[in-house]
Amino acid sequence: MRFLFVHQRFPGQFKHIACALADDPRHEVVAVGDVANIKASLTLHPRVTVYGYASPKAGEQQTHVYLREYENHVRRGQQLLRACLRLKEQGFVPDVVAVHPGWGEGLFLGEIFPTARHIHYCEYYYHAEGADLGFDPEFPAGIDSRLHVRLRNATQLLGLSECAAGVSPTRWQRSLYPAEFQSKIRVLHEGIDTSQAKPDPRAFLEVQGKVFRAGDQVITYVARNLEPYRGFHRFVRALPELQARCPTAQFVVVGGDEVSYGARLPAGQSYRETYVAELGERVDWSRVHFLGRLPYRQYLKVLQLSSAHIYLTYPFVLSWSMLEAMACGCLVIGSATPPVQEVITHGENGLLVDFFDTRQLADQVAEVLADPLAFSRLRSRAREYIEQHYDLRTHGIPAWIELLTQHQRQDQGMPRVAVNTGAG
């Protein structure tokens, strides 16, 4: 079979399944992404051929502010269309197309490959209330934001009306989609590689001249970027009490200074610098180690030597890092928000605290550090839970292969239409 994976930052969520399919010589695997983002993926697998499309121009300033994002999606979809037309001219016509449609790449794929079975990765459906928007009173959502977010789903809705099936990584993420489409969406996580993300009692890491080892009092916090959506402000504001309650503990923080989600600060400013300045001398910063982003193996060492791992998030997309932390045997102290509650049961395989309650967070961390043996059962159950429900090789890859290789019904193809690429 022939497979086409499309993601502006390929491989994204398709890394493991693309490689697994490419391991089978019966399959041909091709991927397409934004040329500005795919350099690292060019050597992902010797049998995965990766092509790039030119980064689209930004939308026009005179476009209504609510529509600029959609215009950007159309422009990206058009750039992808041109790249895929070239693929088709070279003789590549996929049997299956798997695409993350969130940035517009799925808009026109059905027109280019009408006989393929199209699978959309349904990561997140935005709501004006009841999810991330307006969750944090520190960042209130005005009427403008509420109206704007209603249009953010337009691109996905067009895709959902035409794709053969969708995939969401968690039940909660699927539940955000309109009820009339949920039967079309399968809950299927891409999987956690528990052969790499695993406990290591011998783990150690040199951090700014100090060597930390498993068994030391090390409190960890990880996010792709240090920002409010992942509760960074709540974590930092808990530091004075955490340090008072845990006087010998060190704090290791992994994450970049960019913004992945939510409001951006003025150019040149970061949330890390903002909240560090806010807390000032109330925190002993010599005990707080900001490591930025780390290579994967070093990042895993941080998790493996963690005494207590703090994971806070808005009601939003669940991070791989939380699942990897559990696979490493971390004692995760997570926010009692829906994506976390789907995985962590308080007192069974982790601990939950109110996202906004810094005192409760400090109390829970202090309790864990005071008697680590009392919580060892939660660590082992955390890993067992990931092995049973999210393991890459026993759950993720087999389920994805079953989904992508099932026989295609002839009547699922969309009618052919003429394509005019126009001027982007």
CSV table of C-alpha atoms in Angstrom, one decimal:
chain,number,residue,atom,x,y,z
A,1,MET,CA,0.0,0.0,0.0
A,2,ARG,CA,1.0,3.6,-0.5
A,3,PHE,CA,0.7,6.0,2.4
A,4,LEU,CA,1.0,9.8,2.5
A,5,PHE,CA,1.6,11.6,5.8
A,6,VAL,CA,1.0,15.4,5.9
A,7,HIS,CA,2.0,17.6,8.9
A,8,GLN,CA,3.6,21.0,8.7
A,9,ARG,CA,6.1,19.9,11.3
A,10,PHE,CA,6.4,16.3,10.1
A,11,PRO,CA,6.8,13.8,11.7
A,12,GLY,CA,4.7,15.3,14.6
A,13,GLN,CA,2.3,12.7,15.9
A,14,PHE,CA,3.0,10.4,12.9
A,15,LYS,CA,6.6,9.6,13.7
A,16,HIS,CA,6.2,6.1,15.0
A,17,ILE,CA,3.5,4.9,12.7
A,18,ALA,CA,5.3,6.2,9.6
A,19,CYS,CA,8.5,4.4,10.6
A,20,ALA,CA,6.5,1.2,11.4
A,21,LEU,CA,4.8,1.1,8.0
A,22,ALA,CA,8.1,1.9,6.3
A,23,ASP,CA,9.7,-1.2,8.0
A,24,ASP,CA,7.4,-3.3,5.9
A,25,PRO,CA,8.8,-3.5,2.3
A,26,ARG,CA,5.3,-4.0,0.9
A,27,HIS,CA,4.5,-0.4,1.7
A,28,GLU,CA,5.6,2.9,0.2
A,29,VAL,CA,5.7,5.8,2.7
A,30,VAL,CA,5.8,9.5,1.7
A,31,ALA,CA,5.5,12.5,3.9
A,32,VAL,CA,5.1,16.2,3.2
A,33,GLY,CA,5.7,19.2,5.5
A,34,ASP,CA,6.6,22.8,5.5
A,35,VAL,CA,10.2,23.1,4.2
A,36,ALA,CA,11.1,25.4,7.1
A,37,ASN,CA,10.4,22.7,9.6
A,38,ILE,CA,11.3,19.3,8.2
A,39,LYS,CA,15.1,19.3,8.1
A,40,ALA,CA,15.4,16.9,11.1
A,41,SER,CA,12.9,14.5,9.6
A,42,LEU,CA,14.8,14.0,6.3
A,43,THR,CA,16.7,11.2,7.9
A,44,LEU,CA,13.9,9.8,10.0
A,45,HIS,CA,13.8,6.4,8.2
A,46,PRO,CA,15.6,5.2,5.0
A,47,ARG,CA,12.3,4.2,3.5
A,48,VAL,CA,10.3,7.3,4.4
A,49,THR,CA,10.6,9.9,1.6
A,50,VAL,CA,10.1,13.4,2.9
A,51,TYR,CA,9.2,16.4,0.6
A,52,GLY,CA,8.8,20.0,1.6
A,53,TYR,CA,6.4,22.7,0.4
A,54,ALA,CA,7.3,26.4,0.5
A,55,SER,CA,6.2,28.2,3.6
A,56,PRO,CA,3.1,30.2,2.8
A,57,LYS,CA,3.0,34.0,2.8
A,58,ALA,CA,1.1,35.6,5.8
A,59,GLY,CA,-2.5,36.7,5.3
A,60,GLU,CA,-3.2,40.3,4.2
A,61,GLN,CA,-3.5,43.0,6.9
A,62,GLN,CA,-6.7,44.3,5.4
A,63,THR,CA,-8.3,40.9,6.0
A,64,HIS,CA,-10.8,40.9,9.0
A,65,VAL,CA,-8.9,39.9,12.1
A,66,TYR,CA,-11.2,36.9,12.7
A,67,LEU,CA,-10.4,35.6,9.2
A,68,ARG,CA,-6.6,36.1,9.0
A,69,GLU,CA,-5.9,32.7,10.5
A,70,TYR,CA,-8.3,31.0,8.1
A,71,GLU,CA,-6.7,32.9,5.2
A,72,ASN,CA,-3.3,31.5,6.4
A,73,HIS,CA,-4.8,28.0,6.4
A,74,VAL,CA,-6.0,28.5,2.8
A,75,ARG,CA,-2.6,29.7,1.7
A,76,ARG,CA,-0.9,26.7,3.4
A,77,GLY,CA,-3.4,24.3,1.9
A,78,GLN,CA,-2.7,25.8,-1.6
A,79,GLN,CA,1.1,25.4,-1.1
A,80,LEU,CA,0.5,21.8,-0.1
A,81,LEU,CA,-1.8,21.3,-3.1
A,82,ARG,CA,1.0,22.4,-5.5
A,83,ALA,CA,3.5,20.0,-3.8
A,84,CYS,CA,1.1,17.1,-4.0
A,85,LEU,CA,0.3,17.8,-7.7
A,86,ARG,CA,3.9,17.4,-8.4
A,87,LEU,CA,3.9,14.1,-6.5
A,88,LYS,CA,1.0,12.9,-8.6
A,89,GLU,CA,2.7,13.9,-11.8
A,90,GLN,CA,5.6,11.7,-10.7
A,91,GLY,CA,3.2,8.8,-10.4
A,92,PHE,CA,2.6,8.7,-6.6
A,93,VAL,CA,-1.0,8.3,-5.8
A,94,PRO,CA,-1.6,7.2,-2.1
A,95,ASP,CA,-4.1,4.6,-0.9
A,96,VAL,CA,-4.3,6.3,2.5
A,97,VAL,CA,-3.7,9.9,3.5
A,98,ALA,CA,-3.1,10.8,7.2
A,99,VAL,CA,-3.1,14.5,7.9
A,100,HIS,CA,-3.1,16.9,10.8
A,101,PRO,CA,-5.7,19.4,9.4
A,102,GLY,CA,-5.3,22.1,12.1
A,103,TRP,CA,-3.3,24.4,9.9
A,104,GLY,CA,-5.1,24.0,6.6
A,105,GLU,CA,-3.1,21.2,5.0
A,106,GLY,CA,-6.2,19.0,4.7
A,107,LEU,CA,-8.3,21.5,2.9
A,108,PHE,CA,-7.7,20.4,-0.7
A,109,LEU,CA,-6.2,16.9,-0.3
A,110,GLY,CA,-9.4,15.3,-1.2
A,111,GLU,CA,-9.5,17.1,-4.5
A,112,ILE,CA,-6.0,15.9,-5.5
A,113,PHE,CA,-6.4,12.3,-4.2
A,114,PRO,CA,-10.1,11.6,-4.4
A,115,THR,CA,-9.7,7.8,-4.4
A,116,ALA,CA,-7.6,7.7,-1.2
A,117,ARG,CA,-8.9,7.0,2.3
A,118,HIS,CA,-8.4,10.3,4.3
A,119,ILE,CA,-7.7,10.1,8.0
A,120,HIS,CA,-7.6,13.3,10.0
A,121,TYR,CA,-5.8,13.8,13.3
A,122,CYS,CA,-8.4,15.5,15.4
A,123,GLU,CA,-6.2,17.1,18.1
A,124,TYR,CA,-8.3,19.9,19.5
A,125,TYR,CA,-11.7,21.6,18.8
A,126,TYR,CA,-11.9,25.1,20.3
A,127,HIS,CA,-14.7,26.4,22.5
A,128,ALA,CA,-15.7,29.8,23.7
A,129,GLU,CA,-16.2,28.3,27.2
A,130,GLY,CA,-15.7,25.1,29.1
A,131,ALA,CA,-12.2,24.4,27.9
A,132,ASP,CA,-9.0,26.5,27.7
A,133,LEU,CA,-10.5,29.8,26.8
A,134,GLY,CA,-11.6,31.7,30.0
A,135,PHE,CA,-10.3,29.0,32.3
A,136,ASP,CA,-7.7,31.2,34.0
A,137,PRO,CA,-9.2,34.4,35.4
A,138,GLU,CA,-5.7,36.0,35.2
A,139,PHE,CA,-6.2,35.9,31.4
A,140,PRO,CA,-9.9,36.7,30.9
A,141,ALA,CA,-11.5,36.0,27.5
A,142,GLY,CA,-13.3,39.1,26.2
A,143,ILE,CA,-16.1,39.1,23.6
A,144,ASP,CA,-13.6,39.5,20.8
A,145,SER,CA,-11.7,36.4,21.8
A,146,ARG,CA,-15.0,34.4,22.2
A,147,LEU,CA,-16.2,35.4,18.7
A,148,HIS,CA,-12.8,34.8,17.1
A,149,VAL,CA,-12.4,31.3,18.5
A,150,ARG,CA,-15.7,30.2,17.0
A,151,LEU,CA,-14.1,30.6,13.6
A,152,ARG,CA,-10.9,28.7,14.5
A,153,ASN,CA,-12.8,25.5,13.9
A,154,ALA,CA,-13.8,26.2,10.3
A,155,THR,CA,-10.9,24.5,8.7
A,156,GLN,CA,-11.4,21.3,10.8
A,157,LEU,CA,-15.2,21.3,10.1
A,158,LEU,CA,-14.6,21.2,6.4
A,159,GLY,CA,-12.3,18.3,6.8
A,160,LEU,CA,-14.5,16.4,9.1
A,161,SER,CA,-17.4,16.6,6.6
A,162,GLU,CA,-15.3,14.8,4.0
A,163,CYS,CA,-12.7,12.6,5.7
A,164,ALA,CA,-13.2,8.8,6.1
A,165,ALA,CA,-12.3,8.9,9.8
A,166,GLY,CA,-10.7,10.9,12.5
A,167,VAL,CA,-8.4,10.1,15.3
A,168,SER,CA,-8.2,11.8,18.7
A,169,PRO,CA,-5.5,10.9,21.3
A,170,THR,CA,-7.8,11.0,24.3
A,171,ARG,CA,-11.5,10.6,25.1
A,172,TRP,CA,-11.8,14.2,26.4
A,173,GLN,CA,-10.2,15.7,23.3
A,174,ARG,CA,-12.7,13.7,21.2
A,175,SER,CA,-15.6,14.9,23.4
A,176,LEU,CA,-14.9,18.5,22.4
A,177,TYR,CA,-15.9,17.9,18.8
A,178,PRO,CA,-19.5,18.3,17.7
A,179,ALA,CA,-21.7,15.4,18.6
A,180,GLU,CA,-22.6,14.7,15.0
A,181,PHE,CA,-18.9,14.0,14.2
A,182,GLN,CA,-17.8,12.1,17.3
A,183,SER,CA,-18.9,8.7,15.9
A,184,LYS,CA,-16.5,9.3,13.1
A,185,ILE,CA,-13.5,9.9,15.4
A,186,ARG,CA,-11.7,7.0,17.0
A,187,VAL,CA,-9.8,7.5,20.3
A,188,LEU,CA,-6.2,6.4,19.5
A,189,HIS,CA,-3.1,7.7,21.1
A,190,GLU,CA,0.1,7.6,19.1
A,191,GLY,CA,1.8,5.7,21.9
A,192,ILE,CA,4.7,6.1,24.4
A,193,ASP,CA,7.9,4.2,23.9
A,194,THR,CA,8.2,2.5,27.3
A,195,SER,CA,11.4,0.8,26.2
A,196,GLN,CA,13.1,4.2,26.4
A,197,ALA,CA,10.9,6.0,28.9
A,198,LYS,CA,11.5,3.7,31.8
A,199,PRO,CA,12.8,3.9,35.4
A,200,ASP,CA,16.5,4.0,35.9
A,201,PRO,CA,17.7,3.9,39.6
A,202,ARG,CA,21.2,4.7,38.4
A,203,ALA,CA,20.2,7.9,36.5
A,204,PHE,CA,22.2,11.0,37.1
A,205,LEU,CA,22.5,14.4,35.4
A,206,GLU,CA,25.1,17.1,35.7
A,207,VAL,CA,23.2,20.4,36.1
A,208,GLN,CA,25.1,23.6,36.2
A,209,GLY,CA,28.1,22.1,37.9
A,210,LYS,CA,26.1,19.9,40.3
A,211,VAL,CA,25.4,16.2,39.9
A,212,PHE,CA,21.9,15.0,40.7
A,213,ARG,CA,21.1,11.4,41.1
A,214,ALA,CA,18.0,9.3,41.5
A,215,GLY,CA,17.2,9.4,45.2
A,216,ASP,CA,18.1,13.0,45.6
A,217,GLN,CA,15.4,15.5,46.5
A,218,VAL,CA,14.8,16.8,43.0
A,219,ILE,CA,11.4,18.4,42.1
A,220,THR,CA,10.9,18.5,38.3
A,221,TYR,CA,8.7,20.5,36.0
A,222,VAL,CA,8.6,20.0,32.2
A,223,ALA,CA,6.8,21.8,29.3
A,224,ARG,CA,7.7,22.4,25.7
A,225,ASN,CA,7.6,26.1,26.6
A,226,LEU,CA,7.3,27.8,30.0
A,227,GLU,CA,3.9,29.4,29.7
A,228,PRO,CA,0.5,29.8,31.5
A,229,TYR,CA,-1.3,27.1,29.5
A,230,ARG,CA,1.0,24.6,31.2
A,231,GLY,CA,0.7,26.3,34.6
A,232,PHE,CA,4.2,27.7,34.7
A,233,HIS,CA,2.9,30.8,36.5
A,234,ARG,CA,1.2,28.6,39.2
A,235,PHE,CA,4.4,26.5,39.6
A,236,VAL,CA,6.7,29.6,40.0
A,237,ARG,CA,4.3,31.2,42.4
A,238,ALA,CA,4.4,28.1,44.5
A,239,LEU,CA,8.2,28.1,44.8
A,240,PRO,CA,8.4,30.3,48.0
A,241,GLU,CA,6.3,27.9,49.9
A,242,LEU,CA,7.8,24.8,48.2
A,243,GLN,CA,11.2,25.9,49.2
A,244,ALA,CA,10.1,26.7,52.8
A,245,ARG,CA,8.5,23.3,53.1
A,246,CYS,CA,11.3,21.4,51.3
A,247,PRO,CA,14.5,23.2,52.4
A,248,THR,CA,16.9,20.8,50.8
A,249,ALA,CA,15.1,20.2,47.6
A,250,GLN,CA,16.4,21.3,44.2
A,251,PHE,CA,14.1,22.3,41.4
A,252,VAL,CA,14.9,21.3,37.8
A,253,VAL,CA,12.8,23.1,35.1
A,254,VAL,CA,12.8,22.0,31.4
A,255,GLY,CA,11.3,24.1,28.7
A,256,GLY,CA,11.9,26.9,26.2
A,257,ASP,CA,11.0,30.6,26.3
A,258,GLU,CA,8.8,30.7,23.3
A,259,VAL,CA,5.0,30.5,23.4
A,260,SER,CA,3.2,27.4,22.0
A,261,TYR,CA,-0.3,28.3,23.2
A,262,GLY,CA,-2.2,31.3,24.3
A,263,ALA,CA,-1.3,35.0,24.5
A,264,ARG,CA,2.1,36.2,23.5
A,265,LEU,CA,4.1,38.8,25.3
A,266,PRO,CA,5.7,41.8,23.6
A,267,ALA,CA,8.7,41.0,21.4
A,268,GLY,CA,11.8,40.2,23.4
A,269,GLN,CA,9.9,39.2,26.6
A,270,SER,CA,9.3,35.7,28.0
A,271,TYR,CA,7.0,34.3,30.7
A,272,ARG,CA,10.0,32.9,32.5
A,273,GLU,CA,11.7,36.3,32.9
A,274,THR,CA,8.3,37.9,33.7
A,275,TYR,CA,7.5,35.6,36.6
A,276,VAL,CA,11.1,35.3,37.9
A,277,ALA,CA,11.1,39.1,38.1
A,278,GLU,CA,7.7,39.0,39.9
A,279,LEU,CA,8.9,36.6,42.6
A,280,GLY,CA,12.3,38.3,43.0
A,281,GLU,CA,14.1,37.6,46.2
A,282,ARG,CA,11.2,35.6,47.6
A,283,VAL,CA,12.8,32.6,45.8
A,284,ASP,CA,16.3,31.2,46.3
A,285,TRP,CA,17.1,31.0,42.6
A,286,SER,CA,20.3,29.1,43.3
A,287,ARG,CA,18.1,26.1,44.0
A,288,VAL,CA,16.1,26.5,40.7
A,289,HIS,CA,17.7,25.3,37.5
A,290,PHE,CA,16.3,26.3,34.2
A,291,LEU,CA,17.7,24.0,31.6
A,292,GLY,CA,15.8,25.1,28.5
A,293,ARG,CA,15.0,22.4,26.0
A,294,LEU,CA,17.1,19.2,26.2
A,295,PRO,CA,18.0,16.4,23.9
A,296,TYR,CA,15.6,13.5,24.5
A,297,ARG,CA,17.9,11.3,26.4
A,298,GLN,CA,18.9,14.1,28.8
A,299,TYR,CA,15.2,15.0,29.2
A,300,LEU,CA,14.5,11.3,30.2
A,301,LYS,CA,17.2,11.5,32.8
A,302,VAL,CA,15.5,14.4,34.4
A,303,LEU,CA,12.3,12.3,34.7
A,304,GLN,CA,14.2,9.3,35.9
A,305,LEU,CA,15.8,11.1,38.8
A,306,SER,CA,12.7,13.0,39.8
A,307,SER,CA,11.4,12.8,43.4
A,308,ALA,CA,8.2,14.6,42.5
A,309,HIS,CA,7.1,15.7,39.1
A,310,ILE,CA,4.7,18.6,38.7
A,311,TYR,CA,2.4,18.7,35.7
A,312,LEU,CA,-0.1,21.5,35.4
A,313,THR,CA,-2.3,22.3,32.4
A,314,TYR,CA,-5.4,24.2,31.3
A,315,PRO,CA,-8.2,22.0,30.0
A,316,PHE,CA,-6.3,21.5,26.7
A,317,VAL,CA,-4.2,19.0,24.8
A,318,LEU,CA,-2.6,16.4,27.0
A,319,SER,CA,1.2,16.5,26.9
A,320,TRP,CA,3.3,13.5,25.9
A,321,SER,CA,5.6,14.6,28.8
A,322,MET,CA,3.1,13.6,31.4
A,323,LEU,CA,2.7,10.1,30.0
A,324,GLU,CA,6.5,9.8,29.6
A,325,ALA,CA,6.9,10.9,33.2
A,326,MET,CA,4.5,8.2,34.3
A,327,ALA,CA,6.3,5.6,32.1
A,328,CYS,CA,9.6,6.6,33.9
A,329,GLY,CA,8.0,5.8,37.2
A,330,CYS,CA,7.6,9.5,38.3
A,331,LEU,CA,5.3,10.4,41.0
A,332,VAL,CA,3.2,12.9,39.0
A,333,ILE,CA,1.4,15.6,40.9
A,334,GLY,CA,-0.9,16.9,38.3
A,335,SER,CA,-3.7,19.5,38.0
A,336,ALA,CA,-7.2,18.2,38.5
A,337,THR,CA,-8.2,19.3,34.9
A,338,PRO,CA,-10.0,17.0,32.5
A,339,PRO,CA,-7.1,15.8,30.3
A,340,VAL,CA,-5.1,14.8,33.4
A,341,GLN,CA,-8.0,13.3,35.2
A,342,GLU,CA,-8.6,10.9,32.2
A,343,VAL,CA,-5.2,9.3,33.0
A,344,ILE,CA,-4.4,9.9,36.6
A,345,THR,CA,-6.7,8.7,39.4
A,346,HIS,CA,-5.7,10.4,42.7
A,347,GLY,CA,-4.1,8.0,45.1
A,348,GLU,CA,-3.9,5.2,42.5
A,349,ASN,CA,-1.3,6.1,39.9
A,350,GLY,CA,-0.6,9.7,40.8
A,351,LEU,CA,-1.8,12.7,42.8
A,352,LEU,CA,-4.1,15.6,41.8
A,353,VAL,CA,-4.3,19.1,43.0
A,354,ASP,CA,-6.3,22.2,42.2
A,355,PHE,CA,-4.7,24.1,39.3
A,356,PHE,CA,-5.0,27.4,41.2
A,357,ASP,CA,-4.2,26.2,44.7
A,358,THR,CA,-0.5,26.8,45.4
A,359,ARG,CA,-0.8,25.8,49.0
A,360,GLN,CA,-2.3,22.5,48.1
A,361,LEU,CA,0.5,21.9,45.6
A,362,ALA,CA,3.1,22.7,48.2
A,363,ASP,CA,1.4,20.5,50.8
A,364,GLN,CA,1.3,17.5,48.4
A,365,VAL,CA,4.9,17.9,47.3
A,366,ALA,CA,6.1,18.2,50.9
A,367,GLU,CA,4.2,15.1,51.9
A,368,VAL,CA,5.8,13.1,49.1
A,369,LEU,CA,9.3,14.2,49.9
A,370,ALA,CA,8.8,13.6,53.7
A,371,ASP,CA,8.0,9.9,53.1
A,372,PRO,CA,8.9,8.7,49.6
A,373,LEU,CA,8.5,5.0,50.4
A,374,ALA,CA,4.8,5.6,51.2
A,375,PHE,CA,4.2,6.6,47.6
A,376,SER,CA,6.4,4.0,45.9
A,377,ARG,CA,3.3,2.0,45.0
A,378,LEU,CA,1.9,5.0,43.0
A,379,ARG,CA,5.1,5.1,41.0
A,380,SER,CA,4.9,1.5,39.9
A,381,ARG,CA,1.2,1.8,39.1
A,382,ALA,CA,1.9,4.8,37.0
A,383,ARG,CA,4.2,2.9,34.8
A,384,GLU,CA,1.9,-0.1,34.7
A,385,TYR,CA,-0.9,2.1,33.6
A,386,ILE,CA,1.1,3.5,30.7
A,387,GLU,CA,2.2,0.0,29.7
A,388,GLN,CA,-1.4,-1.3,29.8
A,389,HIS,CA,-3.0,1.7,27.9
A,390,TYR,CA,-0.4,3.7,26.0
A,391,ASP,CA,2.5,1.5,25.2
A,392,LEU,CA,3.8,2.2,21.7
A,393,ARG,CA,4.5,-1.4,20.6
A,394,THR,CA,1.6,-3.2,22.1
A,395,HIS,CA,-1.1,-0.6,21.7
A,396,GLY,CA,-0.2,2.5,19.6
A,397,ILE,CA,1.5,1.0,16.5
A,398,PRO,CA,-0.8,-2.1,16.2
A,399,ALA,CA,-4.0,0.0,16.5
A,400,TRP,CA,-2.7,2.6,14.0
A,401,ILE,CA,-1.7,0.0,11.5
A,402,GLU,CA,-5.1,-1.7,11.8
A,403,LEU,CA,-6.8,1.7,11.2
A,404,LEU,CA,-4.6,2.7,8.2
A,405,THR,CA,-4.4,-0.7,6.4
A,406,GLN,CA,-8.1,-1.8,6.6
A,407,HIS,CA,-9.6,-2.3,3.2
A,408,GLN,CA,-10.8,0.8,1.6
A,409,ARG,CA,-14.4,0.9,0.3
A,410,GLN,CA,-14.7,2.1,-3.2
A,411,ASP,CA,-17.6,4.4,-2.3
A,412,GLN,CA,-15.5,6.4,0.1
A,413,GLY,CA,-13.7,8.3,-2.7
A,414,MET,CA,-14.8,11.8,-3.4
A,415,PRO,CA,-15.7,12.9,-7.0
A,416,ARG,CA,-13.0,14.3,-9.1
A,417,VAL,CA,-13.1,18.0,-9.9
A,418,ALA,CA,-10.9,20.4,-11.9
A,419,VAL,CA,-8.2,22.1,-9.8
A,420,ASN,CA,-7.1,25.7,-10.4
A,421,THR,CA,-4.0,26.5,-8.3
A,422,GLY,CA,-4.3,30.2,-8.9
A,423,ALA,CA,-1.9,32.7,-7.4
A,424,GLY,CA,-1.2,32.4,-3.7
